């Protein structure tokens, strides 16, 4: 069964005083007096993590609250800890992980089997989970003796679970569980496919498109030009929305004014734009085509964008990154139940930057929408000097719930402040980091082929040219002529 589809958590709705809403908030206690196998089977068939319904089967012969948290994570589809060599979580971090994953996914209904064997401490953990997330909690007890029911009710009272409605009898219990889930997804999502591009020329922006036309066949050029046009259109749209209208330029008698470099705020916005443009790029060739198109779009607005000459030799978004497809996110969430570790691997994949820079990520570096990571490396290294542009990275939509869960996990950790490191427990020591990479089981280009220097979008520069903007079409013209 697949892990639930990650989607940003929605704001909780205001409670209404209706009797239906009050009944939904009650804890349901289903008493299966006959210990019927059909009840157990119905509870499993009802579960559908992708639609927010899970069935938790506590590990027998243990009373540890930590094991119950791991059982909940397993029911969500996050069972990477079950491997013998995987890193373990203690009780409090495991329950924080349960709460955070519940908050950022659509898990809203839970059935817990073998409820008559739950201890008071385990029931208290379930009560706290319910209070923090608002889940609808159902306890299914297989009780052959009246003494077991009495002991369970005493445990519920001790755990402050007093708003309980009881359902008895096999038929009534089956009706309370509900019908089996329909159309459940089995296995990981399929692989995504992107048309591979040939090696693109190392030409500058002025000749890039024409060189591609001369050197590539019609099919390859159509795909390359599609990426180029996407970068061109994105740049023109972003400039129109971001930069204020420039006043009419009057060319002085002694020649045009010198280009003006962009200020700190404009450079941070530029870095974020370039990261968003290329973070989902399936290959460096796609990235080069998008960036050259963006440069052409900038020139159409009298703005000069300069990037490193050989982009493919640099690190950064679109070069040393991996697109976070549904299958990649599924692998991360299944193998790494700890939200911090899952977000750390995702950050390595979508930033493509060095571990040393990511280790400086603070909790406050992630914006409220969990769409941007802004790392202020220079101010931390050069204390007392004027601030420079921060390292800006765009978080792909599929990775935002992972960062959201990690931030929530950190904020719920005792003695935590916004300035504390987000990935401190992941990148702190070499053995811990190596364990993280082994648990993830994914190839990370930034680690396999490290590149010195700043990321390419951080090394980019921009100038206002102060020349009249030539009329430029919204759509690029078709190229005609003789190919080589």
mmCIF file of C-alpha atoms in Angstrom, residues 47 99 148 164 182 199 206 220 223 238 294 430 443 446 476:
data_model
loop_
_atom_site.group_PDB
_atom_site.id
_atom_site.type_symbol
_atom_site.label_atom_id
_atom_site.label_comp_id
_atom_site.label_asym_id
_atom_site.label_seq_id
_atom_site.Cartn_x
_atom_site.Cartn_y
_atom_site.Cartn_z
ATOM 1 C CA UNK A 47 -7.928 1.524 5.578
ATOM 2 C CA UNK A 99 1.867 14.289 15.044
ATOM 3 C CA UNK A 148 -11.147 -7.261 30.178
ATOM 4 C CA UNK A 164 -16.435 7.483 24.500
ATOM 5 C CA UNK A 182 -12.238 1.145 -3.319
ATOM 6 C CA UNK A 199 24.375 17.909 -25.773
ATOM 7 C CA UNK A 206 23.236 35.760 -28.694
ATOM 8 C CA UNK A 220 15.666 17.464 -30.929
ATOM 9 C CA UNK A 223 12.303 19.860 -27.563
ATOM 10 C CA UNK A 238 8.748 37.678 -13.904
ATOM 11 C CA UNK A 294 15.713 33.576 -19.691
ATOM 12 C CA UNK A 430 30.027 12.047 9.494
ATOM 13 C CA UNK A 443 21.638 8.762 -5.578
ATOM 14 C CA UNK A 446 25.823 16.854 -5.272
ATOM 15 C CA UNK A 476 9.913 33.985 -30.461
#
